[in-house]
mmCIF file of C-alpha atoms in Angstrom:
data_model
loop_
_atom_site.group_PDB
_atom_site.id
_atom_site.type_symbol
_atom_site.label_atom_id
_atom_site.label_comp_id
_atom_site.label_asym_id
_atom_site.label_seq_id
_atom_site.Cartn_x
_atom_site.Cartn_y
_atom_site.Cartn_z
ATOM 1 C CA UNK I 1 0.000 0.000 0.000
ATOM 2 C CA UNK I 2 1.511 3.371 -0.947
ATOM 3 C CA UNK I 3 2.462 5.427 2.083
ATOM 4 C CA UNK I 4 1.232 8.648 0.460
ATOM 5 C CA UNK I 5 -2.406 7.487 0.595
ATOM 6 C CA UNK I 6 -4.855 9.924 2.180
ATOM 7 C CA UNK I 7 -7.791 9.163 4.474
ATOM 8 C CA UNK I 8 -11.496 9.821 3.997
ATOM 9 C CA UNK I 9 -12.831 12.378 6.465
ATOM 10 C CA UNK I 10 -15.814 11.504 8.657
ATOM 11 C CA UNK I 11 -17.632 13.380 11.436
ATOM 12 C CA UNK I 12 -18.751 11.502 14.542
ATOM 13 C CA UNK I 13 -21.326 12.922 16.944
ATOM 14 C CA UNK I 14 -20.194 12.577 20.555
ATOM 15 C CA UNK I 15 -22.613 14.201 22.968
ATOM 16 C CA UNK I 16 -22.901 17.854 21.987
ATOM 17 C CA UNK I 17 -19.808 17.944 19.747
ATOM 18 C CA UNK I 18 -18.412 16.262 16.659
ATOM 19 C CA UNK I 19 -15.050 14.549 16.396
ATOM 20 C CA UNK I 20 -13.115 14.260 13.148
ATOM 21 C CA UNK I 21 -12.294 10.706 12.115
ATOM 22 C CA UNK I 22 -9.623 10.106 9.482
ATOM 23 C CA UNK I 23 -10.679 6.824 7.862
ATOM 24 C CA UNK I 24 -7.749 5.157 6.114
ATOM 25 C CA UNK I 25 -9.813 2.199 4.937
ATOM 26 C CA UNK I 26 -8.828 -1.448 4.893
ATOM 27 C CA UNK I 27 -10.587 -4.744 4.110
ATOM 28 C CA UNK I 28 -14.298 -4.621 4.938
ATOM 29 C CA UNK I 29 -14.079 -7.795 7.025
ATOM 30 C CA UNK I 30 -10.852 -6.841 8.822
ATOM 31 C CA UNK I 31 -10.748 -5.969 12.530
ATOM 32 C CA UNK I 32 -10.901 -2.303 13.446
ATOM 33 C CA UNK I 33 -7.890 -0.369 14.696
ATOM 34 C CA UNK I 34 -8.261 3.095 16.237
ATOM 35 C CA UNK I 35 -5.321 5.493 16.535
ATOM 36 C CA UNK I 36 -5.423 8.214 19.213
ATOM 37 C CA UNK I 37 -2.919 11.093 19.188
ATOM 38 C CA UNK I 38 -1.376 12.933 22.121
ATOM 39 C CA UNK I 39 -1.550 16.340 23.761
ATOM 40 C CA UNK I 40 -1.517 19.299 21.328
ATOM 41 C CA UNK I 41 -1.084 16.885 18.413
ATOM 42 C CA UNK I 42 -3.561 15.586 15.830
ATOM 43 C CA UNK I 43 -4.563 12.512 13.870
ATOM 44 C CA UNK I 44 -2.009 13.526 11.237
ATOM 45 C CA UNK I 45 0.788 12.177 13.437
ATOM 46 C CA UNK I 46 -0.308 8.735 12.177
ATOM 47 C CA UNK I 47 -0.067 9.654 8.480
ATOM 48 C CA UNK I 48 3.078 7.531 7.924
ATOM 49 C CA UNK I 49 1.891 4.595 10.049
ATOM 50 C CA UNK I 50 -1.740 4.159 8.988
ATOM 51 C CA UNK I 51 -1.055 3.271 5.322
ATOM 52 C CA UNK I 52 1.276 0.519 6.550
ATOM 53 C CA UNK I 53 -1.557 -1.092 8.536
ATOM 54 C CA UNK I 54 -4.494 -1.106 6.134
ATOM 55 C CA UNK I 55 -3.694 -4.401 4.450
ATOM 56 C CA UNK I 56 -4.829 -6.194 7.607
ATOM 57 C CA UNK I 57 -6.994 -3.714 9.523
ATOM 58 C CA UNK I 58 -9.677 -1.092 9.049
ATOM 59 C CA UNK I 59 -7.762 1.889 10.340
ATOM 60 C CA UNK I 60 -9.241 5.112 11.708
ATOM 61 C CA UNK I 61 -7.343 7.933 13.435
ATOM 62 C CA UNK I 62 -9.401 10.391 15.469
ATOM 63 C CA UNK I 63 -8.777 13.997 16.435
ATOM 64 C CA UNK I 64 -9.493 14.412 20.138
ATOM 65 C CA UNK I 65 -11.729 17.317 21.180
ATOM 66 C CA UNK I 66 -9.978 20.645 20.937
ATOM 67 C CA UNK I 67 -7.471 19.223 18.463
ATOM 68 C CA UNK I 68 -7.082 18.974 14.708
ATOM 69 C CA UNK I 69 -10.352 19.097 12.790
ATOM 70 C CA UNK I 70 -12.591 18.164 15.730
ATOM 71 C CA UNK I 71 -14.874 20.628 17.481
ATOM 72 C CA UNK I 72 -13.229 22.855 20.076
ATOM 73 C CA UNK I 73 -15.711 23.582 22.866
ATOM 74 C CA UNK I 74 -14.616 25.194 26.115
ATOM 75 C CA UNK I 75 -15.570 22.143 28.176
ATOM 76 C CA UNK I 76 -14.554 18.505 28.455
ATOM 77 C CA UNK I 77 -10.788 18.808 28.909
ATOM 78 C CA UNK I 78 -10.521 16.102 31.539
ATOM 79 C CA UNK I 79 -9.708 12.399 31.555
ATOM 80 C CA UNK I 80 -13.258 11.132 32.014
ATOM 81 C CA UNK I 81 -14.514 13.095 29.015
ATOM 82 C CA UNK I 82 -11.542 12.099 26.857
ATOM 83 C CA UNK I 83 -12.208 8.440 27.684
ATOM 84 C CA UNK I 84 -15.914 8.833 26.946
ATOM 85 C CA UNK I 85 -15.096 10.507 23.622
ATOM 86 C CA UNK I 86 -12.876 7.620 22.542
ATOM 87 C CA UNK I 87 -15.408 5.038 23.674
ATOM 88 C CA UNK I 88 -18.232 6.742 21.791
ATOM 89 C CA UNK I 89 -16.085 7.065 18.676
ATOM 90 C CA UNK I 90 -15.193 3.366 18.748
ATOM 91 C CA UNK I 91 -18.851 2.410 19.118
ATOM 92 C CA UNK I 92 -19.827 4.650 16.209
ATOM 93 C CA UNK I 93 -17.040 3.380 13.968
ATOM 94 C CA UNK I 94 -17.094 -0.377 14.531
ATOM 95 C CA UNK I 95 -19.558 -3.130 15.390
ATOM 96 C CA UNK I 96 -16.913 -5.178 17.220
ATOM 97 C CA UNK I 97 -14.355 -3.969 19.787
ATOM 98 C CA UNK I 98 -11.373 -2.512 17.898
ATOM 99 C CA UNK I 99 -7.683 -2.586 18.682
ATOM 100 C CA UNK I 100 -6.684 0.658 20.407
ATOM 101 C CA UNK I 101 -3.410 2.518 19.946
ATOM 102 C CA UNK I 102 -2.560 5.693 21.835
ATOM 103 C CA UNK I 103 0.459 7.968 21.616
ATOM 104 C CA UNK I 104 1.628 10.091 24.577
ATOM 105 C CA UNK I 105 -1.513 11.545 26.271
ATOM 106 C CA UNK I 106 -3.513 9.366 23.881
ATOM 107 C CA UNK I 107 -1.889 6.339 25.542
ATOM 108 C CA UNK I 108 -3.195 7.509 28.915
ATOM 109 C CA UNK I 109 -6.672 7.851 27.442
ATOM 110 C CA UNK I 110 -6.840 4.419 25.805
ATOM 111 C CA UNK I 111 -5.288 2.763 28.879
ATOM 112 C CA UNK I 112 -7.971 4.255 31.122
ATOM 113 C CA UNK I 113 -10.662 3.200 28.652
ATOM 114 C CA UNK I 114 -9.352 -0.380 28.565
ATOM 115 C CA UNK I 115 -9.153 -0.495 32.366
ATOM 116 C CA UNK I 116 -12.704 0.787 32.839
ATOM 117 C CA UNK I 117 -14.297 -1.125 29.936
ATOM 118 C CA UNK I 118 -12.235 -4.302 29.384
ATOM 119 C CA UNK I 119 -14.661 -5.732 26.834
ATOM 120 C CA UNK I 120 -14.631 -2.570 24.701
ATOM 121 C CA UNK I 121 -11.299 -3.215 22.971
ATOM 122 C CA UNK I 122 -9.447 -6.148 21.425
ATOM 123 C CA UNK I 123 -5.935 -5.054 22.436
ATOM 124 C CA UNK I 124 -4.129 -1.948 23.670
ATOM 125 C CA UNK I 125 -0.820 -0.477 22.493
ATOM 126 C CA UNK I 126 0.709 2.428 24.425
ATOM 127 C CA UNK I 127 3.174 4.453 22.377
ATOM 128 C CA UNK I 128 5.575 6.423 24.571
ATOM 129 C CA UNK I 129 2.901 7.287 27.089
ATOM 130 C CA UNK I 130 1.273 6.042 30.306
ATOM 131 C CA UNK I 131 4.558 4.488 31.430
ATOM 132 C CA UNK I 132 4.119 5.595 35.047
ATOM 133 C CA UNK I 133 2.407 8.075 37.345
ATOM 134 C CA UNK I 134 3.339 11.695 36.695
ATOM 135 C CA UNK I 135 2.466 12.541 40.304
ATOM 136 C CA UNK I 136 5.172 10.166 41.533
ATOM 137 C CA UNK I 137 7.883 12.482 40.246
ATOM 138 C CA UNK I 138 6.335 15.957 40.005
ATOM 139 C CA UNK I 139 4.049 18.080 42.134
ATOM 140 C CA UNK I 140 1.075 19.564 40.312
ATOM 141 C CA UNK I 141 2.675 23.035 40.118
ATOM 142 C CA UNK I 142 5.865 21.436 38.754
ATOM 143 C CA UNK I 143 3.862 19.509 36.164
ATOM 144 C CA UNK I 144 2.010 22.643 35.091
ATOM 145 C CA UNK I 145 5.296 24.490 34.715
ATOM 146 C CA UNK I 146 7.289 21.775 32.940
ATOM 147 C CA UNK I 147 4.516 20.566 30.655
ATOM 148 C CA UNK I 148 3.140 23.975 29.753
ATOM 149 C CA UNK I 149 3.351 24.521 26.001
ATOM 150 C CA UNK I 150 5.444 27.309 24.496
ATOM 151 C CA UNK I 151 3.573 30.494 23.654
ATOM 152 C CA UNK I 152 3.282 30.010 19.900
ATOM 153 C CA UNK I 153 0.180 31.999 18.976
ATOM 154 C CA UNK I 154 1.056 34.703 16.463
ATOM 155 C CA UNK I 155 4.359 33.176 15.383
ATOM 156 C CA UNK I 156 5.036 33.238 11.615
ATOM 157 C CA UNK I 157 4.523 29.809 10.068
ATOM 158 C CA UNK I 158 8.070 29.589 8.667
ATOM 159 C CA UNK I 159 9.540 30.479 12.063
ATOM 160 C CA UNK I 160 7.384 27.839 13.755
ATOM 161 C CA UNK I 161 8.493 25.129 11.326
ATOM 162 C CA UNK I 162 12.142 26.160 11.638
ATOM 163 C CA UNK I 163 11.862 25.929 15.406
ATOM 164 C CA UNK I 164 10.386 22.429 15.240
ATOM 165 C CA UNK I 165 12.856 21.267 12.598
ATOM 166 C CA UNK I 166 15.766 21.923 14.966
ATOM 167 C CA UNK I 167 14.657 18.933 17.034
ATOM 168 C CA UNK I 168 14.600 16.494 14.111
ATOM 169 C CA UNK I 169 17.493 14.661 12.427
ATOM 170 C CA UNK I 170 18.162 16.219 9.032
ATOM 171 C CA UNK I 171 17.869 12.831 7.334
ATOM 172 C CA UNK I 172 14.341 12.351 8.701
ATOM 173 C CA UNK I 173 12.787 15.793 8.331
ATOM 174 C CA UNK I 174 10.723 16.327 5.197
ATOM 175 C CA UNK I 175 7.368 17.469 3.860
ATOM 176 C CA UNK I 176 5.291 14.627 5.405
ATOM 177 C CA UNK I 177 6.563 15.466 8.884
ATOM 178 C CA UNK I 178 6.178 19.202 8.288
ATOM 179 C CA UNK I 179 2.558 18.684 7.216
ATOM 180 C CA UNK I 180 1.858 16.532 10.268
ATOM 181 C CA UNK I 181 3.262 19.265 12.509
ATOM 182 C CA UNK I 182 1.259 21.991 10.746
ATOM 183 C CA UNK I 183 -1.929 20.013 11.366
ATOM 184 C CA UNK I 184 -1.532 20.915 15.050
ATOM 185 C CA UNK I 185 -2.094 24.614 14.362
ATOM 186 C CA UNK I 186 -4.331 27.020 12.489
ATOM 187 C CA UNK I 187 -2.687 29.383 9.990
ATOM 188 C CA UNK I 188 -4.288 32.785 9.477
ATOM 189 C CA UNK I 189 -4.346 35.092 6.448
ATOM 190 C CA UNK I 190 -1.064 36.669 7.571
ATOM 191 C CA UNK I 191 0.630 33.240 7.663
ATOM 192 C CA UNK I 192 0.814 33.246 11.452
ATOM 193 C CA UNK I 193 -0.023 30.205 13.522
ATOM 194 C CA UNK I 194 -2.141 29.468 16.577
ATOM 195 C CA UNK I 195 -2.251 26.022 18.220
ATOM 196 C CA UNK I 196 -5.621 24.298 17.884
ATOM 197 C CA UNK I 197 -5.388 23.393 21.570
ATOM 198 C CA UNK I 198 -5.287 26.683 23.453
ATOM 199 C CA UNK I 199 -2.777 27.306 26.229
ATOM 200 C CA UNK I 200 -5.422 27.206 28.964
ATOM 201 C CA UNK I 201 -7.031 23.988 27.680
ATOM 202 C CA UNK I 202 -3.589 22.436 27.370
ATOM 203 C CA UNK I 203 -3.001 23.085 31.080
ATOM 204 C CA UNK I 204 -6.373 21.546 31.950
ATOM 205 C CA UNK I 205 -5.252 18.347 30.262
ATOM 206 C CA UNK I 206 -1.885 18.503 32.032
ATOM 207 C CA UNK I 207 -3.820 18.516 35.307
ATOM 208 C CA UNK I 208 -5.846 15.524 34.120
ATOM 209 C CA UNK I 209 -2.616 13.743 33.262
ATOM 210 C CA UNK I 210 -1.197 14.491 36.707
ATOM 211 C CA UNK I 211 -4.273 13.214 38.550
ATOM 212 C CA UNK I 212 -4.387 9.927 36.634
ATOM 213 C CA UNK I 213 -2.663 6.837 38.069
ATOM 214 C CA UNK I 214 -1.710 4.627 35.105
ATOM 215 C CA UNK I 215 0.052 2.139 37.393
ATOM 216 C CA UNK I 216 -3.336 1.305 38.929
ATOM 217 C CA UNK I 217 -4.782 0.614 35.478
ATOM 218 C CA UNK I 218 -2.284 -1.945 34.173
ATOM 219 C CA UNK I 219 -3.653 -4.830 36.237
ATOM 220 C CA UNK I 220 -7.233 -4.080 35.188
ATOM 221 C CA UNK I 221 -6.503 -4.479 31.472
ATOM 222 C CA UNK I 222 -7.600 -7.960 30.418
ATOM 223 C CA UNK I 223 -6.718 -7.743 26.714
ATOM 224 C CA UNK I 224 -3.185 -7.945 25.263
ATOM 225 C CA UNK I 225 -1.163 -4.906 26.345
ATOM 226 C CA UNK I 226 1.923 -3.574 24.563
ATOM 227 C CA UNK I 227 4.300 -0.722 25.401
ATOM 228 C CA UNK I 228 6.505 0.933 22.776
ATOM 229 C CA UNK I 229 8.885 3.336 24.482
ATOM 230 C CA UNK I 230 11.309 5.839 22.950
ATOM 231 C CA UNK I 231 14.812 6.386 24.293
ATOM 232 C CA UNK I 232 16.344 9.521 22.796
ATOM 233 C CA UNK I 233 20.031 9.567 22.022
ATOM 234 C CA UNK I 234 21.738 9.936 25.390
ATOM 235 C CA UNK I 235 23.880 13.012 25.999
ATOM 236 C CA UNK I 236 24.279 15.560 28.770
ATOM 237 C CA UNK I 237 20.952 17.175 27.980
ATOM 238 C CA UNK I 238 18.928 13.954 27.933
ATOM 239 C CA UNK I 239 20.784 11.737 30.429
ATOM 240 C CA UNK I 240 18.438 12.432 33.349
ATOM 241 C CA UNK I 241 15.324 11.789 31.251
ATOM 242 C CA UNK I 242 16.731 8.552 29.818
ATOM 243 C CA UNK I 243 17.630 7.285 33.288
ATOM 244 C CA UNK I 244 14.173 8.190 34.550
ATOM 245 C CA UNK I 245 12.579 6.296 31.671
ATOM 246 C CA UNK I 246 14.755 3.272 32.298
ATOM 247 C CA UNK I 247 13.643 3.203 35.915
ATOM 248 C CA UNK I 248 9.980 3.421 34.872
ATOM 249 C CA UNK I 249 10.427 0.674 32.290
ATOM 250 C CA UNK I 250 12.210 -1.521 34.830
ATOM 251 C CA UNK I 251 9.117 -1.330 37.049
ATOM 252 C CA UNK I 252 6.674 -2.329 34.300
ATOM 253 C CA UNK I 253 7.100 -6.145 34.410
ATOM 254 C CA UNK I 254 5.931 -6.218 38.026
ATOM 255 C CA UNK I 255 3.018 -3.860 37.362
ATOM 256 C CA UNK I 256 1.979 -5.345 34.004
ATOM 257 C CA UNK I 257 3.401 -8.895 33.959
ATOM 258 C CA UNK I 258 1.548 -9.926 30.805
ATOM 259 C CA UNK I 259 2.547 -6.895 28.741
ATOM 260 C CA UNK I 260 5.006 -6.864 25.867
ATOM 261 C CA UNK I 261 7.565 -4.078 26.242
ATOM 262 C CA UNK I 262 9.604 -2.662 23.354
ATOM 263 C CA UNK I 263 12.378 -0.111 23.918
ATOM 264 C CA UNK I 264 13.423 1.890 20.846
ATOM 265 C CA UNK I 265 16.900 3.376 21.221
ATOM 266 C CA UNK I 266 17.882 6.679 19.583
ATOM 267 C CA UNK I 267 14.246 7.500 18.932
ATOM 268 C CA UNK I 268 12.279 10.722 19.349
ATOM 269 C CA UNK I 269 9.058 10.937 21.345
ATOM 270 C CA UNK I 270 7.038 11.228 18.124
ATOM 271 C CA UNK I 271 7.625 7.587 17.228
ATOM 272 C CA UNK I 272 4.816 7.528 14.615
ATOM 273 C CA UNK I 273 6.737 10.080 12.548
ATOM 274 C CA UNK I 274 10.295 9.031 13.402
ATOM 275 C CA UNK I 275 9.985 5.221 13.156
ATOM 276 C CA UNK I 276 6.786 4.534 11.185
ATOM 277 C CA UNK I 277 7.894 1.245 9.632
ATOM 278 C CA UNK I 278 9.124 -0.187 12.920
ATOM 279 C CA UNK I 279 6.036 1.012 14.741
ATOM 280 C CA UNK I 280 3.647 -0.435 12.150
ATOM 281 C CA UNK I 281 5.362 -3.812 12.482
ATOM 282 C CA UNK I 282 5.112 -3.700 16.273
ATOM 283 C CA UNK I 283 1.448 -2.699 16.118
ATOM 284 C CA UNK I 284 0.626 -5.650 13.885
ATOM 285 C CA UNK I 285 2.403 -7.942 16.335
ATOM 286 C CA UNK I 286 0.539 -6.338 19.245
ATOM 287 C CA UNK I 287 -2.849 -6.807 17.583
ATOM 288 C CA UNK I 288 -2.107 -10.446 16.783
ATOM 289 C CA UNK I 289 -1.165 -11.459 20.332
#
C-alpha cells in the first residue's frame, strides 16, 4: 500500500460535539484499529503509520476534542470526558471492539478506557505514554510548569516550522513530517499560527494527566497490552530523562506482567513520525497477540 495514501474524512457525533475521524480504509471484514494522538497533536501524526496497517486492519485515526479538525468547545478537557469521547467514537465506527493505539496523552486515554471497559477493545498499544504516574515524580505546580506549552500563537509559520525542525534529524525531516506538525495549528491570512489546543485547555489536560494513576490501570486491562517506548540519544541534555525512563520501564514487568515491552533506542518521542515502519510492524504484532 503506498504510504502517500490519504484518508477519507468523517464526522462523529459525541454528545454535543463532533469529532473528526480520518478513515484510512482497509478490508471490509478486517478488525478495526483506532489510533489516538497525544496532547496538542492531531490525527495527522499517524499519516506515515496508517497506510502501513491497512492491508490487515480497518484503520481510523481520530482527532481528540480541541485538536485537529474536531470541534473545540470550552468544556470537556478532563480524563473522564476524553475516555468517553474515545469510547463513543469506537462504538460509532465499529460493530466489534477494535484494537486501540494511543500515543503520549492518547496512551493515557486508551489505557484508562481499557481499564474501565475491558470488553470494549481487542488489544491496547501504548506508544511512549502512560509508562508511570506523573504525580510520583512531580508536584502539580511542577507539572504545570514543565509541561506547559510554548507560547506560539502569532508566530510566523516559517519560524514555527524552523523551530520544530531543529529537534529532528536532518535525514528524517521532510514534507510529510512538516505537514503533520502543521496540522496541530491554524494558519491565518497573515501566515501566522495558533495552536488548535489553546494554552489554557492544554493546562487543563496537564492537570488531568497528573491526577491519573496509570500504574493502577495496568492490572485491570484484560486484553493484550503492549508498550513501545522511545529512548532519545543519550547526551548531557537527555541523560536524566533517559535514566528516569529506564527506571519506569524496569518497574513495568511487576506492574503489568503480561505486557510486551519494546524499547526503541535513539528514537524521538514522536515515534509515529520518526519510526513509522518499525512502529507499524510492532502494532501488527501487538494486535495479533
